GROMACS .gro file of C-alpha atoms in nm:
model
  117
    1MET     CA    1   1.177  -0.223  -2.836
    2ILE     CA    2   1.343  -0.493  -2.627
    3GLU     CA    3   1.277  -0.849  -2.730
    4PRO     CA    4   1.114  -1.055  -2.451
    5LYS     CA    5   1.397  -1.310  -2.447
    6THR     CA    6   1.656  -1.031  -2.418
    7ALA     CA    7   1.466  -0.881  -2.125
    8LEU     CA    8   1.460  -1.218  -1.948
    9GLU     CA    9   1.832  -1.268  -2.004
   10ALA     CA   10   1.901  -0.918  -1.868
   11ALA     CA   11   1.695  -0.998  -1.556
   12ASP     CA   12   1.919  -1.297  -1.484
   13ASP     CA   13   2.240  -1.097  -1.531
   14ALA     CA   14   2.388  -1.016  -1.189
   15GLU     CA   15   2.572  -0.715  -1.337
   16THR     CA   16   2.250  -0.550  -1.461
   17PRO     CA   17   2.064  -0.357  -1.189
   18ASN     CA   18   1.707  -0.484  -1.199
   19GLU     CA   19   1.569  -0.464  -0.846
   20ALA     CA   20   1.453  -0.182  -0.624
   21PHE     CA   21   1.325  -0.180  -0.268
   22MET     CA   22   1.060   0.060  -0.136
   23PHE     CA   23   1.023   0.158   0.229
   24VAL     CA   24   0.736   0.370   0.359
   25SER     CA   25   0.727   0.498   0.716
   26GLY     CA   26   0.482   0.720   0.895
   27ARG     CA   27   0.490   0.892   1.230
   28ILE     CA   28   0.223   1.080   1.424
   29TYR     CA   29   0.326   1.326   1.690
   30GLU     CA   30   0.166   1.604   1.889
   31GLN     CA   31   0.242   1.970   1.827
   32SER     CA   32   0.159   2.242   2.075
   33GLY     CA   33   0.024   2.558   1.926
   34PHE     CA   34  -0.093   2.900   2.032
   35PHE     CA   35  -0.241   2.917   2.383
   36ILE     CA   36  -0.238   2.551   2.492
   37THR     CA   37  -0.383   2.404   2.172
   38LYS     CA   38  -0.253   2.071   2.046
   39LYS     CA   39  -0.286   1.906   1.707
   40PRO     CA   40  -0.170   1.583   1.542
   41ILE     CA   41   0.109   1.603   1.285
   42PHE     CA   42   0.160   1.314   1.045
   43HIS     CA   43   0.503   1.278   0.880
   44ILE     CA   44   0.541   1.028   0.596
   45GLU     CA   45   0.868   0.929   0.430
   46ILE     CA   46   0.910   0.714   0.118
   47ARG     CA   47   1.247   0.575   0.009
   48LEU     CA   48   1.333   0.375  -0.300
   49LEU     CA   49   1.670   0.196  -0.287
   50ASP     CA   50   1.866   0.008  -0.552
   51GLU     CA   51   2.032  -0.331  -0.505
   52GLN     CA   52   2.333  -0.173  -0.332
   53GLY     CA   53   2.116   0.021  -0.087
   54GLU     CA   54   2.174   0.357  -0.256
   55ASP     CA   55   1.885   0.605  -0.269
   56LEU     CA   56   1.710   0.617  -0.605
   57MET     CA   57   1.430   0.839  -0.474
   58ARG     CA   58   1.334   0.996  -0.147
   59ALA     CA   59   1.003   1.170  -0.081
   60SER     CA   60   0.853   1.324   0.230
   61GLY     CA   61   0.527   1.490   0.335
   62ILE     CA   62   0.374   1.647   0.646
   63GLY     CA   63   0.007   1.695   0.727
   64GLU     CA   64  -0.175   1.856   1.018
   65GLY     CA   65  -0.498   1.768   1.194
   66THR     CA   66  -0.733   2.014   1.359
   67ALA     CA   67  -0.608   2.180   1.678
   68SER     CA   68  -0.800   2.135   2.001
   69PRO     CA   69  -0.755   2.293   2.346
   70ILE     CA   70  -0.543   2.120   2.612
   71VAL     CA   71  -0.556   1.761   2.476
   72MET     CA   72  -0.488   1.647   2.118
   73ASP     CA   73  -0.800   1.523   1.937
   74ARG     CA   74  -0.725   1.157   1.859
   75LYS     CA   75  -1.046   1.084   1.670
   76LEU     CA   76  -1.001   0.879   1.355
   77SER     CA   77  -1.139   1.163   1.141
   78ASN     CA   78  -0.877   1.408   1.275
   79LEU     CA   79  -0.591   1.161   1.227
   80GLN     CA   80  -0.724   1.088   0.875
   81ARG     CA   81  -0.714   1.462   0.802
   82ALA     CA   82  -0.345   1.471   0.906
   83LEU     CA   83  -0.266   1.162   0.694
   84ASP     CA   84  -0.448   1.304   0.390
   85GLY     CA   85  -0.254   1.630   0.426
   86ALA     CA   86   0.075   1.440   0.446
   87LEU     CA   87  -0.005   1.236   0.133
   88GLN     CA   88  -0.109   1.548  -0.060
   89SER     CA   89   0.210   1.731   0.037
   90VAL     CA   90   0.450   1.450  -0.059
   91SER     CA   91   0.736   1.594  -0.261
   92LEU     CA   92   1.071   1.465  -0.376
   93VAL     CA   93   1.374   1.531  -0.160
   94ALA     CA   94   1.701   1.590  -0.343
   95VAL     CA   95   1.920   1.282  -0.343
   96GLU     CA   96   2.294   1.331  -0.374
   97THR     CA   97   2.447   1.064  -0.594
   98LEU     CA   98   2.782   0.937  -0.475
   99THR     CA   99   3.037   0.833  -0.735
  100LEU     CA  100   3.217   0.519  -0.631
  101PRO     CA  101   3.581   0.479  -0.731
  102THR     CA  102   3.656   0.244  -1.018
  103SER     CA  103   3.854  -0.074  -0.948
  104THR     CA  104   4.171   0.095  -1.083
  105GLN     CA  105   4.121   0.392  -0.849
  106ARG     CA  106   4.054   0.158  -0.553
  107HIS     CA  107   4.372  -0.037  -0.633
  108ALA     CA  108   4.577   0.284  -0.657
  109LEU     CA  109   4.429   0.410  -0.328
  110THR     CA  110   4.500   0.077  -0.154
  111SER     CA  111   4.857   0.074  -0.289
  112TYR     CA  112   4.910   0.433  -0.169
  113ARG     CA  113   4.782   0.346   0.180
  114HIS     CA  114   5.018   0.048   0.205
  115ARG     CA  115   5.319   0.257   0.090
  116SER     CA  116   5.246   0.542   0.329
  117THR     CA  117   5.234   0.322   0.640
   0.00000   0.00000   0.00000
């Protein structure tokens, strides 16, 4: 177990990653279906970023409301159905982790670029 004082010291250390930022966005759009029916689609995306702005987690979900003929039903209950479906379908999206070059590799790359020009 981490001692409380140690945890506080680690939180003050600029070299120790200790912050994350969460962004949640949602979008409703209309989808045309079979024989002039239209329904609301709700797309939700959740991103969790570290201090450098790199993805720690990415999740996404899509939900559908009830289809209606000619014009999309914009009643609150139908939009709520689409939102509920989106939240229930949220699943993690694979995040590719990028490996950044070490300072020695960056120096060697910079030196190579200067020599080759």
